[in-house]
Coordinates of C-alpha atoms in Angstrom, one line a residue:
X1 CA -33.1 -44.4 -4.1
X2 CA -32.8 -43.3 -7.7
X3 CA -35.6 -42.6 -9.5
X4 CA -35.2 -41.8 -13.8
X5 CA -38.4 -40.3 -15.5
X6 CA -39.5 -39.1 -18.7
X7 CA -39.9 -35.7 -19.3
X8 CA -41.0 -35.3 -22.4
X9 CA -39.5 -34.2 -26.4
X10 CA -41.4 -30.7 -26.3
X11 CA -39.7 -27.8 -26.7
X12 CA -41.5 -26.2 -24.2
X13 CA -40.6 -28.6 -21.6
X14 CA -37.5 -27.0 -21.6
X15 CA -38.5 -23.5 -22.3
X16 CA -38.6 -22.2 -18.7
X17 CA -35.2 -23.4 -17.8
X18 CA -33.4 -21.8 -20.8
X19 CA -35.4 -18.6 -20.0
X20 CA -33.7 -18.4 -16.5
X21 CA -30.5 -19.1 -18.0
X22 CA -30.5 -16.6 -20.9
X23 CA -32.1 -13.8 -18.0
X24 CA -28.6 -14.8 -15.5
X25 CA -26.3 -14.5 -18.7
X26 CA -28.2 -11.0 -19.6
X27 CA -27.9 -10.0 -16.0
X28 CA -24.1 -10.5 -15.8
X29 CA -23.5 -9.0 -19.4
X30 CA -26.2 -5.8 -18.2
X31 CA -23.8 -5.3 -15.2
X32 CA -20.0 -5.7 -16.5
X33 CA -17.6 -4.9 -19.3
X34 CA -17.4 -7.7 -21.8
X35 CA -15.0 -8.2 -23.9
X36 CA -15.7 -8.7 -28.0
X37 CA -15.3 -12.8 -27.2
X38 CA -17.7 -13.2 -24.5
X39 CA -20.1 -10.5 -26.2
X40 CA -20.4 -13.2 -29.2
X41 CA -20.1 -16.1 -27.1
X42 CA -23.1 -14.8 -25.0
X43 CA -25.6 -13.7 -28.4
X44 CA -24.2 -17.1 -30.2
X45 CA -25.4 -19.1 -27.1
X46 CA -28.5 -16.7 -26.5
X47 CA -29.5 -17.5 -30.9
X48 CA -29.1 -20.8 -30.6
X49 CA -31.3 -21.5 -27.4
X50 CA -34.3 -19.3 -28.4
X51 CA -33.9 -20.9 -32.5
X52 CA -34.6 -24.3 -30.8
X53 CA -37.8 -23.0 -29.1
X54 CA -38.9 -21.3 -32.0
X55 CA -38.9 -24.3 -34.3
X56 CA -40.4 -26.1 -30.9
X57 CA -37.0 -28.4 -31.2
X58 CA -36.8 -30.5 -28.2
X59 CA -33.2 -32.0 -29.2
X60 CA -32.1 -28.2 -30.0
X61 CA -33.2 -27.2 -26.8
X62 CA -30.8 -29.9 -24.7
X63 CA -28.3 -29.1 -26.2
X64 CA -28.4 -25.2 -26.2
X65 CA -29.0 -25.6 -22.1
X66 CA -24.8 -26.8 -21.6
X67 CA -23.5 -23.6 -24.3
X68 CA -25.5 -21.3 -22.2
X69 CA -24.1 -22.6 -19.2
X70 CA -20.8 -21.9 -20.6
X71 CA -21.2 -18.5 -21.2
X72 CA -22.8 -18.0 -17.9
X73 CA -19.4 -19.7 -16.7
X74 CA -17.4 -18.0 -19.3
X75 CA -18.6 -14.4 -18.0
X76 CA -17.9 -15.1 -14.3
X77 CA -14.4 -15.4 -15.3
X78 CA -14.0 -12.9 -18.0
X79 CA -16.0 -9.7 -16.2
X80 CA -14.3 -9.2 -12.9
X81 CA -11.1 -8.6 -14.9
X82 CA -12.7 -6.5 -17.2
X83 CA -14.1 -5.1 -13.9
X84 CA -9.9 -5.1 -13.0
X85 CA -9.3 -2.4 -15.8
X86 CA -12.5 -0.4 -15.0
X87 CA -11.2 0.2 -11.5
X88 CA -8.0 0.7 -12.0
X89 CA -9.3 3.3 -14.6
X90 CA -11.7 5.0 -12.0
X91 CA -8.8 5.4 -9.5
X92 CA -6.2 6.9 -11.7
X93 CA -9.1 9.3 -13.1
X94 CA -10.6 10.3 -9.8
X95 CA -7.7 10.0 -7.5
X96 CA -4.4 10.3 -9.1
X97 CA -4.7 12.5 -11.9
X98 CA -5.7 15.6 -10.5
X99 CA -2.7 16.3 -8.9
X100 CA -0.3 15.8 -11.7
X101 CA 1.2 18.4 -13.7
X102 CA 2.6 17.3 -16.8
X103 CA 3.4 18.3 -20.4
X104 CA 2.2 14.9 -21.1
X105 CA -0.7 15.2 -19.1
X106 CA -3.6 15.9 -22.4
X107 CA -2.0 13.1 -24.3
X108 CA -2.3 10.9 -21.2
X109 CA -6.1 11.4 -20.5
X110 CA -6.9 11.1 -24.5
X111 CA -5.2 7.5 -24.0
X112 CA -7.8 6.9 -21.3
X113 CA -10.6 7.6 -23.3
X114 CA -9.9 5.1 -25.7
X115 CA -9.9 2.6 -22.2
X116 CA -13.3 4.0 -21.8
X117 CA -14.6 3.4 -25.1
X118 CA -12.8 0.0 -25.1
X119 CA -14.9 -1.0 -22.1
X120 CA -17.6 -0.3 -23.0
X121 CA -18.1 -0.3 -26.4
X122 CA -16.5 -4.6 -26.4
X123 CA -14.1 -3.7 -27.9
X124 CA -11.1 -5.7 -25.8
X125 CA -10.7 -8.6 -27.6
X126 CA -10.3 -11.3 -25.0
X127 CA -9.3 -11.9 -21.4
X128 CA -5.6 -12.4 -22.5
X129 CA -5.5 -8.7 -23.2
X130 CA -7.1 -7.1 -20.3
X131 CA -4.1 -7.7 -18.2
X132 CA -1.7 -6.4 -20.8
X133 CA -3.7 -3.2 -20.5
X134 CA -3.6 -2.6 -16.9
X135 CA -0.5 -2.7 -17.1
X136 CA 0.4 -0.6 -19.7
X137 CA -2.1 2.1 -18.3
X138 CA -0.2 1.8 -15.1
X139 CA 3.4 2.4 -17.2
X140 CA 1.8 5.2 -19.5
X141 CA 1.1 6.9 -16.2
X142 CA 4.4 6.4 -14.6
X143 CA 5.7 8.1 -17.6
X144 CA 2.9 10.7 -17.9
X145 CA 4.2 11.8 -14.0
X146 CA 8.2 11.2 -14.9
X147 CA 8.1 13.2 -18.0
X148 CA 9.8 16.4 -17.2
X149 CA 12.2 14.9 -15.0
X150 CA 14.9 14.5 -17.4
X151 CA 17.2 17.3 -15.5
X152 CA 16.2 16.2 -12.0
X153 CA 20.0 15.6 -9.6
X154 CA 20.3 15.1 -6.1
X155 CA 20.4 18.7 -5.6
X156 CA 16.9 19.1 -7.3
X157 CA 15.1 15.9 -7.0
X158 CA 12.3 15.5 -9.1
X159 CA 8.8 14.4 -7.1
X160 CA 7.6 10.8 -8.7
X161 CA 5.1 10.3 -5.3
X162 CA 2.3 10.4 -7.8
X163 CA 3.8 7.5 -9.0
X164 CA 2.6 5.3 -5.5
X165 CA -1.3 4.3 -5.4
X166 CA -2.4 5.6 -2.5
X167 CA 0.5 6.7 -0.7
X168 CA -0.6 7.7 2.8
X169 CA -3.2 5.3 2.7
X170 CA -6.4 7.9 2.4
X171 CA -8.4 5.1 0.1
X172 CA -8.9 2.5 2.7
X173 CA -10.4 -1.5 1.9
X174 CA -13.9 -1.8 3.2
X175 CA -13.7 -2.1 6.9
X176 CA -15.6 -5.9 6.6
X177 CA -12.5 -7.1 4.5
X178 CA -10.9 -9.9 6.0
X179 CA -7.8 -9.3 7.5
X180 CA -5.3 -12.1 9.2
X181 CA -2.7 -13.0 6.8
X182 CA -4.5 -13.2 3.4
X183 CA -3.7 -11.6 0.0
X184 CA -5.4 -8.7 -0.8
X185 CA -5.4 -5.3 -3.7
X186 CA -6.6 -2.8 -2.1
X187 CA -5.6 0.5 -4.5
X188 CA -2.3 -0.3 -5.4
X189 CA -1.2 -2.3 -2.5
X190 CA -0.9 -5.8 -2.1
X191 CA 0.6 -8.4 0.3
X192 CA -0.6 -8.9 4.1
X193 CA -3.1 -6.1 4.7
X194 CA -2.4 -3.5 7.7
X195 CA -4.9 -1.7 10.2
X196 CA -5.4 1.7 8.1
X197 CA -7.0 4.5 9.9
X198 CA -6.4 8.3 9.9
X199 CA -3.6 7.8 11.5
X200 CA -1.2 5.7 9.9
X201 CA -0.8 2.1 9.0
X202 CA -0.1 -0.7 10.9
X203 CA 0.5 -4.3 11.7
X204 CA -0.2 -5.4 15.7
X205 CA -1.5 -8.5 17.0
X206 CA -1.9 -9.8 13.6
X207 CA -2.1 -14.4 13.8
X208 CA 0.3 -15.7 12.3
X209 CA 3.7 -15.5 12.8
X210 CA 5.6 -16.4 9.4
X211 CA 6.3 -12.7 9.1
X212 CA 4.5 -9.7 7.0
X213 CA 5.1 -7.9 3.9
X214 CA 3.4 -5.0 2.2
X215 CA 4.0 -4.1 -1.4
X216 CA 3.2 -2.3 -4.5
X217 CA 4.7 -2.6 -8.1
X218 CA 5.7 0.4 -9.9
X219 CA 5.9 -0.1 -13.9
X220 CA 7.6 2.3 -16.1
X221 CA 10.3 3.9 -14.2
X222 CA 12.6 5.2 -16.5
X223 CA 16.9 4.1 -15.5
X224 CA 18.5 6.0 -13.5
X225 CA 18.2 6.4 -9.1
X226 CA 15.6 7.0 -6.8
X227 CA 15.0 7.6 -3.0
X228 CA 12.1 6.2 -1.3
X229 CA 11.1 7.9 1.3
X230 CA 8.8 6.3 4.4
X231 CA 7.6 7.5 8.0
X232 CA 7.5 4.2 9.8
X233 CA 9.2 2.4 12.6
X234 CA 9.6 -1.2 14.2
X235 CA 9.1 -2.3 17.3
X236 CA 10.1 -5.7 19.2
X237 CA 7.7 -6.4 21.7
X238 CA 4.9 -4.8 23.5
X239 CA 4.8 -3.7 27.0
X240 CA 8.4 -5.6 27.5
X241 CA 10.9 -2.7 26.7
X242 CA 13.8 -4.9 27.5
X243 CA 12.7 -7.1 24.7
X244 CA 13.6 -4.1 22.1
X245 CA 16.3 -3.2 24.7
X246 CA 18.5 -5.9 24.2
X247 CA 16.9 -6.9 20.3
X248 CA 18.1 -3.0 18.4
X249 CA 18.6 -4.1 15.2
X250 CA 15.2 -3.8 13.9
X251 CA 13.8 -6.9 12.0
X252 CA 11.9 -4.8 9.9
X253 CA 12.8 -3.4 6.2
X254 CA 12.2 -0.9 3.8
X255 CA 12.9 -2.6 0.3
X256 CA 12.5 -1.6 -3.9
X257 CA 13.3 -4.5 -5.9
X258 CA 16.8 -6.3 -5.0
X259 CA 17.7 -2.9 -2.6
X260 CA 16.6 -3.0 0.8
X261 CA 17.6 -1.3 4.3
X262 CA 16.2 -1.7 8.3
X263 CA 13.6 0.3 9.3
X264 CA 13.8 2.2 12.3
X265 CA 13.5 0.8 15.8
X266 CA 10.9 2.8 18.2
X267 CA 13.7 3.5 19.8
X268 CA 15.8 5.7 17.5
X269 CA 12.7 8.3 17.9
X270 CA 13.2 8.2 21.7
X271 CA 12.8 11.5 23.5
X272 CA 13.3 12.5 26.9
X273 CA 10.1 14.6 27.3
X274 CA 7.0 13.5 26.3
X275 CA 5.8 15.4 23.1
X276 CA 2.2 14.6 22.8
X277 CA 0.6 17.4 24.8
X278 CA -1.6 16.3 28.0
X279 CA -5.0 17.3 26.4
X280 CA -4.3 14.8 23.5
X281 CA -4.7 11.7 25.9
X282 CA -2.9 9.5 23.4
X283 CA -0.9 6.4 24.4
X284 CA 3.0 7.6 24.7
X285 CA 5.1 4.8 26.1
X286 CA 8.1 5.3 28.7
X287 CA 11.5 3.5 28.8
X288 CA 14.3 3.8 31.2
X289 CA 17.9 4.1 29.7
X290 CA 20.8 4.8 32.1
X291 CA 18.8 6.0 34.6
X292 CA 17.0 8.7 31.9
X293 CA 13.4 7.9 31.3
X294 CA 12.5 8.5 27.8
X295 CA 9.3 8.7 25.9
X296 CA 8.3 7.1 22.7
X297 CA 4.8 6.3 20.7
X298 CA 2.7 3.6 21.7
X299 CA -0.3 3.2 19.5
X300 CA -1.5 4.4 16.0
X301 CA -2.2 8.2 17.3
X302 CA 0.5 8.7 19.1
X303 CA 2.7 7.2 16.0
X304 CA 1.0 10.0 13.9
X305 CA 2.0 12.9 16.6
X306 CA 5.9 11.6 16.2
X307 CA 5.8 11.2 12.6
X308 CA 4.3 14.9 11.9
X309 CA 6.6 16.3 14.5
X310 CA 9.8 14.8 11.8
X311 CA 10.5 11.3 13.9
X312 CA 11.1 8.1 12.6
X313 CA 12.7 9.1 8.7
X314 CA 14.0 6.2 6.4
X315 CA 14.9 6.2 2.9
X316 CA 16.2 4.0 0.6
X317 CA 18.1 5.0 -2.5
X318 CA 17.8 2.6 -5.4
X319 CA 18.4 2.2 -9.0
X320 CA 16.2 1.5 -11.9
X321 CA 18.1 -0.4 -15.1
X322 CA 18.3 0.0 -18.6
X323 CA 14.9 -1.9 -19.9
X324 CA 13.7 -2.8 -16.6
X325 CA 10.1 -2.8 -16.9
X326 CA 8.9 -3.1 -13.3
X327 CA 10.1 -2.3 -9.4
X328 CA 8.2 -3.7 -6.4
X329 CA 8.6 -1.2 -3.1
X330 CA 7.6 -1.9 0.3
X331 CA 7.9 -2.9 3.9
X332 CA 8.5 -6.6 4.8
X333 CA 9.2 -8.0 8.4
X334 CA 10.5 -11.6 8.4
X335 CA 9.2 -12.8 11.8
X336 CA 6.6 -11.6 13.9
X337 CA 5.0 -12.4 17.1
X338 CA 1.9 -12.8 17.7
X339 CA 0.1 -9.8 20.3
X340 CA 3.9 -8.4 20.6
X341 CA 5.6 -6.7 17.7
X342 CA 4.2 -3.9 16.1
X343 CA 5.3 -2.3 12.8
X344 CA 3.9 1.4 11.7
X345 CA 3.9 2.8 9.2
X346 CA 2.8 6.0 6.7
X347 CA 3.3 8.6 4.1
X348 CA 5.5 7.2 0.9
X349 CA 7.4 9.2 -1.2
X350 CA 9.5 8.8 -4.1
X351 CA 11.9 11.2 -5.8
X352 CA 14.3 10.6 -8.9
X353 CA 17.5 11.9 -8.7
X354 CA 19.1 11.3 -12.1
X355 CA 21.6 9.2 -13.9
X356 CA 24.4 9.6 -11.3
X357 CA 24.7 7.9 -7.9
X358 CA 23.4 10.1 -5.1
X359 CA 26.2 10.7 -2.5
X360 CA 23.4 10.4 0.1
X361 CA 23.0 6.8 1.3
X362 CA 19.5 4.7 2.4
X363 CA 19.4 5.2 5.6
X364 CA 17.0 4.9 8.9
X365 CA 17.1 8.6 10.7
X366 CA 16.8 9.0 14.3
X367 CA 15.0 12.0 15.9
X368 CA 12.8 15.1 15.2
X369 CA 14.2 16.0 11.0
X370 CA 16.7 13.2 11.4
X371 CA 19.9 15.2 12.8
X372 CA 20.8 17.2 15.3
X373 CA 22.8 20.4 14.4
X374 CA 23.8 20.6 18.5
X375 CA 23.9 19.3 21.5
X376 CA 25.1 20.8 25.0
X377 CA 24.6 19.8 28.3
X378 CA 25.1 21.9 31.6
X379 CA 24.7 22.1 35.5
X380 CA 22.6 23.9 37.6
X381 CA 25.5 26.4 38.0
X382 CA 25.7 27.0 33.8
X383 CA 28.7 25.0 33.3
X384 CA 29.2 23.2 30.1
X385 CA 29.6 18.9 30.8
X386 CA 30.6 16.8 28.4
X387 CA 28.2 14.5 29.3
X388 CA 25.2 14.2 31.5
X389 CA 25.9 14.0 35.2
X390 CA 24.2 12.6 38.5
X391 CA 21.3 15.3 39.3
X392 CA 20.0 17.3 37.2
X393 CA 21.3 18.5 33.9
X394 CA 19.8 21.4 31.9
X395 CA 20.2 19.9 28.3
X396 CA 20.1 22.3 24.9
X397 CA 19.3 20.8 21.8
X398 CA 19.4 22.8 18.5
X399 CA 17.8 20.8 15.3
X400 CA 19.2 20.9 11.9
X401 CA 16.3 23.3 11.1
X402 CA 16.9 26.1 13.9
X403 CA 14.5 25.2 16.7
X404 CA 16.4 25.3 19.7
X405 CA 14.7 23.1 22.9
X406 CA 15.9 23.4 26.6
X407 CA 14.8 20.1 28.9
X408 CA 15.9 19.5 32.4
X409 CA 17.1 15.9 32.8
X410 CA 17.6 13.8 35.9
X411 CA 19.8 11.1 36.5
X412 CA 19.9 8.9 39.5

């Protein structure tokens, strides 16, 4: 049921419709950053539309309707990565800046201006060179944070955490993003997106099972090694401790570029009195070992308790070459099932230690500041065992930072 009519050869038949398309195109330029190519684009389509109804020319007017189409087109791509470089400029001036201390730091923020007056005076040339921008803003600020570091060792690290976007996860993606499985940018990080809260972040009962990954690419690391530093722990299965029992090698790993090493099982954090105290009424899990029960974190909350009490350490020490532009860091779990595994994590740090290998290696630490200076075990009667015996056993423990705890144990 076609029908075909005639509508005219008046210029002003087509007047109304090129007015709502020159209002959309103003609307979108009124709102975003364009660059110098869609700024002319947009007033060389604009000209030619409103010439043809000045001169009341019908033909003029067809065919200015398809070139301000384009623009309109043309701007919907262009302006959100325009918008891209206005972000990532908002975040680096309002939430990682601050906090630096640099001797590079004026020079740094006199770059930025000339972002700012790039944006918005249209003065990027074309969308091939807004990504080259955001990325060398990125690098400029690496650098900017790196640049008295040149006598950092492994004695005296130098701190590059200012380096990670959002490194214990205080800017959070709107709470109505979607979450299961896809691809997201959310301040620096990209890959599968965790649960964030104030507690930590974390991947549990997530869809689909192909495994998870969480990322973020550093650009302008100068050569030399780094540690990367992580609170975070794996954990096979949920509400099956045998599961994790019989499975210890964790699944899970803490990686920067080609360097990667397993995360920490729940287990390594294990403690044989609960350390959340009663009035918290967080979820702490229990576990029987050898007849010991043992305590360890079972939700977001309790995760936070055990990582500000020193549990659950890793660190990764890695090594940036000679003209390598770029290092992606992360956490990445290969498999995953579905309503079972959980993976927590929080707090990122990075330090660089220098041209010279650290002695130290990557590593995922158990237990409250990941060694124990001492450990003795006695019976009631005050004699030194070598090893825990049927009954009860008054246990000492002694961290590697002076705090000395006494627990009874019993074993059946």
């Amino acid at each position: 049921n076609f029908t075909l009519f005639y509508h005219g050869n008046k210029a002003t038949d087509y007047a109304d419709g090129i007015y709502k398309l020159i209002e959309e195109l103003a609307e979108l330029m009124a709102e975003g950053y364009p660059t110098a190519k869609l700024a002319a684009t947009a007033e060389a389509a604009k000209k030619q539309a409103n010439d043809a109804i000045k001169g009341n020319d019908a033909e003029g007017c067809i065919a200015a309707i398809p070139v301000l189409q384009a623009a309109i087109a043309e701007a919907k791509v262009t302006l959100p990565l325009t918008q891209q470089l206005a972000d990532k400029y908002q975040y680096i001036t309002s939430e990682r800046l601050d906090g630096v201390k640099s001797s590079t730091k004026e020079a740094y923020n006199a770059y930025l201006s000339t972002i700012a007056v790039a944006l918005t005076g249209k003065a990027i040339a074309d969308d091939e060179a807004v990504q080259p921008l955001i990325d060398e803003m990125e690098s400029k600020f690496t650098e900017c944070v790196q640049a008295d570091a040149k006598d950092a060792t492994e004695a005296a690290p130098f701190d590059m955490t200012a380096a990670i976007a959002n490194p214990s996860y205080e800017c959070q993606y709107a709470a109505d993003d979607e979450v299961d499985g896809s691809e997201y940018n959310s301040f620096g990080w990209e890959g599968d997106k965790p649960n964030c809260n104030e507690y930590s972040a974390e991947f549990f009962n997530v869809t689909w099972t192909q495994g998870v990954e969480v990322r973020q690419t550093i650009k302008g690391l100068a050569p030399g090694y780094y540690k990367l530093h992580v609170l975070g722990y794996n954990r096979q299965g949920h509400g099956n401790e045998q599961a994790f029992i019989d499975e210890r090698a964790s699944s899970a790993e803490l990686f920067a570029g080609d360097y990667s090493t397993a995360l920490c099982d729940v287990l390594d954090g294990k403690t044989e009195e609960s350390i959340i105290p009663e009035e918290e009424g967080q979820n702490e899990s229990e576990v029987e070992l050898d007849g010991i029960t043992y305590y360890y974190p079972g939700n977001m909350p309790s995760s936070r308790i055990y990582f500000d009490e020193g549990y659950y350490k890793n660190m990764l020490v890695f090594k940036v070459e000679e003209g390598q532009k770029e290092t992606t860091i992360g956490i990445r779990k290969e498999t995953f099932t579905p309503e079972w595994d959980s993976l927590m994590f929080d707090d990122w740090k990075l330090e660089y230690v220098g041209a010279t290998a650290p002695t130290e290696q990557s590593t995922a630490v158990e237990g409250v500041f990941g060694q124990e200076a001492s450990k003795a075990v006695f019976n009631l009667q005050g004699v030194q065992t070598r090893t825990l015996q049927k009954g009860i056993n008054i246990v000492k423990k002694a961290d590697g930072n002076g705090r000395v705890k006494v627990s009874k144990v019993m074993v059946k």
